[in-house]
Amino acid sequence: MKINLKDAFFVVCYLSLLFVAYQNSNSIEQKVDSVRQENTFNNGIGFYMPGSSCVIKATADIEIQRFKDMMAVCAARH
């Protein structure tokens, strides 16, 4: 079976589109995580004083993942 130039071109285009889609999905996931973290911080669970401190509500009703998100936001802001 011979592969002609046109078929090779379409295969290369397809693979490059798959690569671009994969890169965009990673970027979107990072942005969604960032927005989720900021939203959690702005829901009154934490309080940030720029350059001073970051206080996070740590009671039994706060989920572990939510607390981890809060810690990530505090670390990013400091």
GROMACS .gro file of N, CA, C and O in nm:
model
  312
    1MET      N    1   0.084  -0.117   0.000
    1MET     CA    2   0.000   0.000   0.000
    1MET      C    3   0.089   0.124   0.000
    1MET      O    4   0.173   0.142   0.087
    2LYS      N    5   0.067   0.207  -0.098
    2LYS     CA    6   0.144   0.330  -0.107
    2LYS      C    7   0.066   0.445  -0.044
    2LYS      O    8  -0.055   0.455  -0.060
    3ILE      N    9   0.138   0.528   0.028
    3ILE     CA   10   0.077   0.647   0.087
    3ILE      C   11   0.113   0.765  -0.001
    3ILE      O   12   0.230   0.797  -0.021
    4ASN      N   13   0.011   0.828  -0.056
    4ASN     CA   14   0.040   0.942  -0.141
    4ASN      C   15   0.053   1.070  -0.056
    4ASN      O   16   0.022   1.071   0.063
    5LEU      N   17   0.097   1.175  -0.116
    5LEU     CA   18   0.125   1.301  -0.047
    5LEU      C   19  -0.001   1.361   0.014
    5LEU      O   20   0.004   1.416   0.124
    6LYS      N   21  -0.112   1.349  -0.053
    6LYS     CA   22  -0.237   1.405  -0.003
    6LYS      C   23  -0.279   1.335   0.127
    6LYS      O   24  -0.318   1.401   0.223
    7ASP      N   25  -0.269   1.204   0.131
    7ASP     CA   26  -0.304   1.130   0.253
    7ASP      C   27  -0.211   1.166   0.369
    7ASP      O   28  -0.255   1.182   0.483
    8ALA      N   29  -0.082   1.177   0.340
    8ALA     CA   30   0.014   1.214   0.444
    8ALA      C   31  -0.016   1.354   0.498
    8ALA      O   32  -0.008   1.379   0.619
    9PHE      N   33  -0.055   1.445   0.410
    9PHE     CA   34  -0.090   1.581   0.451
    9PHE      C   35  -0.208   1.579   0.548
    9PHE      O   36  -0.207   1.645   0.651
   10PHE      N   37  -0.312   1.502   0.514
   10PHE     CA   38  -0.430   1.495   0.601
   10PHE      C   39  -0.398   1.430   0.735
   10PHE      O   40  -0.451   1.471   0.839
   11VAL      N   41  -0.313   1.332   0.736
   11VAL     CA   42  -0.273   1.267   0.861
   11VAL      C   43  -0.197   1.366   0.950
   11VAL      O   44  -0.223   1.377   1.070
   12VAL      N   45  -0.106   1.441   0.891
   12VAL     CA   46  -0.030   1.540   0.967
   12VAL      C   47  -0.123   1.649   1.020
   12VAL      O   48  -0.112   1.691   1.135
   13CYS      N   49  -0.217   1.695   0.939
   13CYS     CA   50  -0.313   1.796   0.984
   13CYS      C   51  -0.399   1.743   1.099
   13CYS      O   52  -0.422   1.813   1.197
   14TYR      N   53  -0.445   1.621   1.087
   14TYR     CA   54  -0.526   1.561   1.190
   14TYR      C   55  -0.449   1.550   1.322
   14TYR      O   56  -0.500   1.584   1.428
   15LEU      N   57  -0.327   1.503   1.314
   15LEU     CA   58  -0.245   1.489   1.435
   15LEU      C   59  -0.216   1.624   1.499
   15LEU      O   60  -0.216   1.638   1.621
   16SER      N   61  -0.191   1.725   1.416
   16SER     CA   62  -0.165   1.857   1.472
   16SER      C   63  -0.290   1.914   1.538
   16SER      O   64  -0.282   1.979   1.643
   17LEU      N   65  -0.408   1.889   1.482
   17LEU     CA   66  -0.532   1.934   1.545
   17LEU      C   67  -0.557   1.862   1.677
   17LEU      O   68  -0.603   1.923   1.774
   18LEU      N   69  -0.524   1.733   1.682
   18LEU     CA   70  -0.536   1.660   1.809
   18LEU      C   71  -0.444   1.718   1.915
   18LEU      O   72  -0.482   1.733   2.031
   19PHE      N   73  -0.322   1.753   1.877
   19PHE     CA   74  -0.226   1.811   1.970
   19PHE      C   75  -0.277   1.945   2.022
   19PHE      O   76  -0.272   1.972   2.142
   20VAL      N   77  -0.327   2.030   1.934
   20VAL     CA   78  -0.378   2.161   1.974
   20VAL      C   79  -0.499   2.145   2.066
   20VAL      O   80  -0.510   2.216   2.167
   21ALA      N   81  -0.588   2.052   2.036
   21ALA     CA   82  -0.705   2.029   2.121
   21ALA      C   83  -0.662   1.982   2.260
   21ALA      O   84  -0.718   2.023   2.361
   22TYR      N   85  -0.562   1.897   2.265
   22TYR     CA   86  -0.511   1.848   2.394
   22TYR      C   87  -0.452   1.963   2.475
   22TYR      O   88  -0.478   1.974   2.595
   23GLN      N   89  -0.375   2.049   2.413
   23GLN     CA   90  -0.315   2.163   2.483
   23GLN      C   91  -0.424   2.257   2.534
   23GLN      O   92  -0.414   2.309   2.645
   24ASN      N   93  -0.526   2.282   2.453
   24ASN     CA   94  -0.635   2.370   2.496
   24ASN      C   95  -0.714   2.310   2.612
   24ASN      O   96  -0.757   2.383   2.701
   25SER      N   97  -0.732   2.179   2.612
   25SER     CA   98  -0.806   2.117   2.722
   25SER      C   99  -0.729   2.130   2.852
   25SER      O  100  -0.789   2.152   2.957
   26ASN      N  101  -0.597   2.119   2.849
   26ASN     CA  102  -0.517   2.138   2.970
   26ASN      C  103  -0.528   2.282   3.019
   26ASN      O  104  -0.539   2.306   3.139
   27SER      N  105  -0.525   2.376   2.927
   27SER     CA  106  -0.536   2.517   2.963
   27SER      C  107  -0.672   2.546   3.024
   27SER      O  108  -0.682   2.617   3.124
   28ILE      N  109  -0.777   2.489   2.968
   28ILE     CA  110  -0.912   2.510   3.020
   28ILE      C  111  -0.925   2.450   3.159
   28ILE      O  112  -0.984   2.512   3.248
   29GLU      N  113  -0.869   2.331   3.180
   29GLU     CA  114  -0.876   2.269   3.312
   29GLU      C  115  -0.806   2.354   3.417
   29GLU      O  116  -0.855   2.368   3.529
   30GLN      N  117  -0.692   2.412   3.383
   30GLN     CA  118  -0.621   2.498   3.477
   30GLN      C  119  -0.703   2.622   3.509
   30GLN      O  120  -0.709   2.666   3.624
   31LYS      N  121  -0.768   2.680   3.409
   31LYS     CA  122  -0.850   2.799   3.432
   31LYS      C  123  -0.972   2.766   3.517
   31LYS      O  124  -1.008   2.843   3.605
   32VAL      N  125  -1.033   2.651   3.494
   32VAL     CA  126  -1.148   2.611   3.574
   32VAL      C  127  -1.106   2.590   3.719
   32VAL      O  128  -1.176   2.632   3.812
   33ASP      N  129  -0.992   2.525   3.741
   33ASP     CA  130  -0.942   2.507   3.878
   33ASP      C  131  -0.916   2.641   3.946
   33ASP      O  132  -0.949   2.658   4.063
   34SER      N  133  -0.858   2.734   3.873
   34SER     CA  134  -0.830   2.866   3.929
   34SER      C  135  -0.959   2.938   3.967
   34SER      O  136  -0.969   2.996   4.076
   35VAL      N  137  -1.059   2.933   3.881
   35VAL     CA  138  -1.186   2.999   3.910
   35VAL      C  139  -1.255   2.932   4.028
   35VAL      O  140  -1.311   2.999   4.115
   36ARG      N  141  -1.249   2.799   4.034
   36ARG     CA  142  -1.309   2.726   4.146
   36ARG      C  143  -1.244   2.766   4.278
   36ARG      O  144  -1.311   2.788   4.378
   37GLN      N  145  -1.112   2.779   4.277
   37GLN     CA  146  -1.041   2.818   4.399
   37GLN      C  147  -1.078   2.960   4.441
   37GLN      O  148  -1.103   2.986   4.558
   38GLU      N  149  -1.081   3.051   4.346
   38GLU     CA  150  -1.116   3.190   4.378
   38GLU      C  151  -1.259   3.199   4.427
   38GLU      O  152  -1.289   3.274   4.520
   39ASN      N  153  -1.349   3.122   4.369
   39ASN     CA  154  -1.489   3.122   4.411
   39ASN      C  155  -1.500   3.071   4.555
   39ASN      O  156  -1.576   3.126   4.635
   40THR      N  157  -1.427   2.966   4.586
   40THR     CA  158  -1.428   2.913   4.722
   40THR      C  159  -1.379   3.018   4.821
   40THR      O  160  -1.435   3.036   4.928
   41PHE      N  161  -1.276   3.091   4.783
   41PHE     CA  162  -1.220   3.192   4.872
   41PHE      C  163  -1.317   3.306   4.893
   41PHE      O  164  -1.326   3.363   5.002
   42ASN      N  165  -1.393   3.341   4.792
   42ASN     CA  166  -1.485   3.453   4.802
   42ASN      C  167  -1.619   3.417   4.864
   42ASN      O  168  -1.704   3.504   4.880
   43ASN      N  169  -1.640   3.292   4.901
   43ASN     CA  170  -1.765   3.250   4.965
   43ASN      C  171  -1.765   3.271   5.115
   43ASN      O  172  -1.854   3.224   5.182
   44GLY      N  173  -1.666   3.340   5.168
   44GLY     CA  174  -1.664   3.369   5.311
   44GLY      C  175  -1.598   3.263   5.396
   44GLY      O  176  -1.605   3.269   5.518
   45ILE      N  177  -1.536   3.166   5.335
   45ILE     CA  178  -1.469   3.062   5.412
   45ILE      C  179  -1.330   3.108   5.455
   45ILE      O  180  -1.277   3.064   5.555
   46GLY      N  181  -1.274   3.198   5.378
   46GLY     CA  182  -1.141   3.249   5.409
   46GLY      C  183  -1.136   3.400   5.403
   46GLY      O  184  -1.223   3.465   5.345
   47PHE      N  185  -1.033   3.453   5.465
   47PHE     CA  186  -1.013   3.597   5.465
   47PHE      C  187  -0.866   3.624   5.440
   47PHE      O  188  -0.779   3.567   5.506
   48TYR      N  189  -0.837   3.709   5.344
   48TYR     CA  190  -0.699   3.739   5.305
   48TYR      C  191  -0.669   3.886   5.330
   48TYR      O  192  -0.743   3.973   5.285
   49MET      N  193  -0.562   3.912   5.403
   49MET     CA  194  -0.513   4.047   5.422
   49MET      C  195  -0.382   4.057   5.345
   49MET      O  196  -0.283   3.994   5.384
   50PRO      N  197  -0.380   4.134   5.236
   50PRO     CA  198  -0.261   4.139   5.151
   50PRO      C  199  -0.133   4.171   5.228
   50PRO      O  200  -0.127   4.267   5.304
   51GLY      N  201  -0.035   4.085   5.210
   51GLY     CA  202   0.095   4.104   5.272
   51GLY      C  203   0.100   4.074   5.420
   51GLY      O  204   0.203   4.087   5.483
   52SER      N  205  -0.013   4.031   5.476
   52SER     CA  206  -0.017   4.011   5.620
   52SER      C  207  -0.052   3.868   5.658
   52SER      O  208   0.031   3.796   5.713
   53SER      N  209  -0.177   3.828   5.632
   53SER     CA  210  -0.219   3.696   5.675
   53SER      C  211  -0.330   3.640   5.586
   53SER      O  212  -0.390   3.712   5.508
   54CYS      N  213  -0.355   3.513   5.607
   54CYS     CA  214  -0.462   3.443   5.537
   54CYS      C  215  -0.528   3.351   5.639
   54CYS      O  216  -0.462   3.263   5.695
   55VAL      N  217  -0.655   3.374   5.667
   55VAL     CA  218  -0.727   3.297   5.767
   55VAL      C  219  -0.831   3.211   5.695
   55VAL      O  220  -0.909   3.261   5.615
   56ILE      N  221  -0.830   3.081   5.727
   56ILE     CA  222  -0.922   2.987   5.664
   56ILE      C  223  -1.009   2.923   5.772
   56ILE      O  224  -0.957   2.879   5.875
   57LYS      N  225  -1.139   2.920   5.747
   57LYS     CA  226  -1.231   2.854   5.839
   57LYS      C  227  -1.201   2.704   5.837
   57LYS      O  228  -1.204   2.640   5.733
   58ALA      N  229  -1.172   2.646   5.952
   58ALA     CA  230  -1.135   2.504   5.958
   58ALA      C  231  -1.225   2.432   6.058
   58ALA      O  232  -1.182   2.389   6.164
   59THR      N  233  -1.351   2.419   6.021
   59THR     CA  234  -1.446   2.348   6.106
   59THR      C  235  -1.484   2.216   6.040
   59THR      O  236  -1.445   2.189   5.927
   60ALA      N  237  -1.561   2.136   6.111
   60ALA     CA  238  -1.596   2.003   6.062
   60ALA      C  239  -1.682   2.007   5.935
   60ALA      O  240  -1.683   1.911   5.858
   61ASP      N  241  -1.751   2.118   5.910
   61ASP     CA  242  -1.837   2.124   5.792
   61ASP      C  243  -1.762   2.159   5.664
   61ASP      O  244  -1.818   2.152   5.555
   62ILE      N  245  -1.635   2.194   5.674
   62ILE     CA  246  -1.555   2.226   5.556
   62ILE      C  247  -1.494   2.097   5.502
   62ILE      O  248  -1.427   2.023   5.575
   63GLU      N  249  -1.517   2.071   5.373
   63GLU     CA  250  -1.463   1.951   5.310
   63GLU      C  251  -1.311   1.962   5.294
   63GLU      O  252  -1.257   2.072   5.281
   64ILE      N  253  -1.245   1.849   5.291
   64ILE     CA  254  -1.099   1.846   5.279
   64ILE      C  255  -1.054   1.911   5.149
   64ILE      O  256  -0.960   1.992   5.148
   65GLN      N  257  -1.120   1.877   5.038
   65GLN     CA  258  -1.081   1.935   4.909
   65GLN      C  259  -1.100   2.085   4.909
   65GLN      O  260  -1.018   2.159   4.856
   66ARG      N  261  -1.205   2.132   4.969
   66ARG     CA  262  -1.230   2.276   4.977
   66ARG      C  263  -1.121   2.345   5.058
   66ARG      O  264  -1.074   2.453   5.023
   67PHE      N  265  -1.080   2.283   5.168
   67PHE     CA  266  -0.973   2.339   5.250
   67PHE      C  267  -0.842   2.343   5.172
   67PHE      O  268  -0.767   2.442   5.177
   68LYS      N  269  -0.815   2.237   5.095
   68LYS     CA  270  -0.693   2.234   5.012
   68LYS      C  271  -0.698   2.345   4.908
   68LYS      O  272  -0.596   2.409   4.879
   69ASP      N  273  -0.815   2.368   4.850
   69ASP     CA  274  -0.830   2.477   4.753
   69ASP      C  275  -0.800   2.611   4.817
   69ASP      O  276  -0.734   2.697   4.758
   70MET      N  277  -0.849   2.629   4.939
   70MET     CA  278  -0.824   2.754   5.012
   70MET      C  279  -0.674   2.774   5.038
   70MET      O  280  -0.621   2.883   5.024
   71MET      N  281  -0.609   2.666   5.076
   71MET     CA  282  -0.464   2.674   5.099
   71MET      C  283  -0.390   2.712   4.971
   71MET      O  284  -0.297   2.792   4.973
   72ALA      N  285  -0.434   2.657   4.860
   72ALA     CA  286  -0.371   2.688   4.731
   72ALA      C  287  -0.390   2.835   4.695
   72ALA      O  288  -0.298   2.901   4.646
   73VAL      N  289  -0.510   2.889   4.721
   73VAL     CA  290  -0.535   3.030   4.693
   73VAL      C  291  -0.449   3.118   4.781
   73VAL      O  292  -0.388   3.215   4.734
   74CYS      N  293  -0.441   3.085   4.908
   74CYS     CA  294  -0.357   3.165   5.000
   74CYS      C  295  -0.210   3.161   4.957
   74CYS      O  296  -0.143   3.263   4.958
   75ALA      N  297  -0.164   3.044   4.921
   75ALA     CA  298  -0.023   3.032   4.878
   75ALA      C  299   0.002   3.112   4.751
   75ALA      O  300   0.106   3.176   4.736
   76ALA      N  301  -0.093   3.110   4.659
   76ALA     CA  302  -0.076   3.184   4.532
   76ALA      C  303  -0.078   3.334   4.556
   76ALA      O  304  -0.006   3.409   4.490
   77ARG      N  305  -0.160   3.379   4.650
   77ARG     CA  306  -0.170   3.523   4.676
   77ARG      C  307  -0.050   3.576   4.754
   77ARG      O  308  -0.017   3.692   4.744
   78HIS      N  309   0.011   3.494   4.835
   78HIS     CA  310   0.129   3.539   4.908
   78HIS      C  311   0.245   3.527   4.816
   78HIS      O  312   0.341   3.576   4.812
   0.00000   0.00000   0.00000
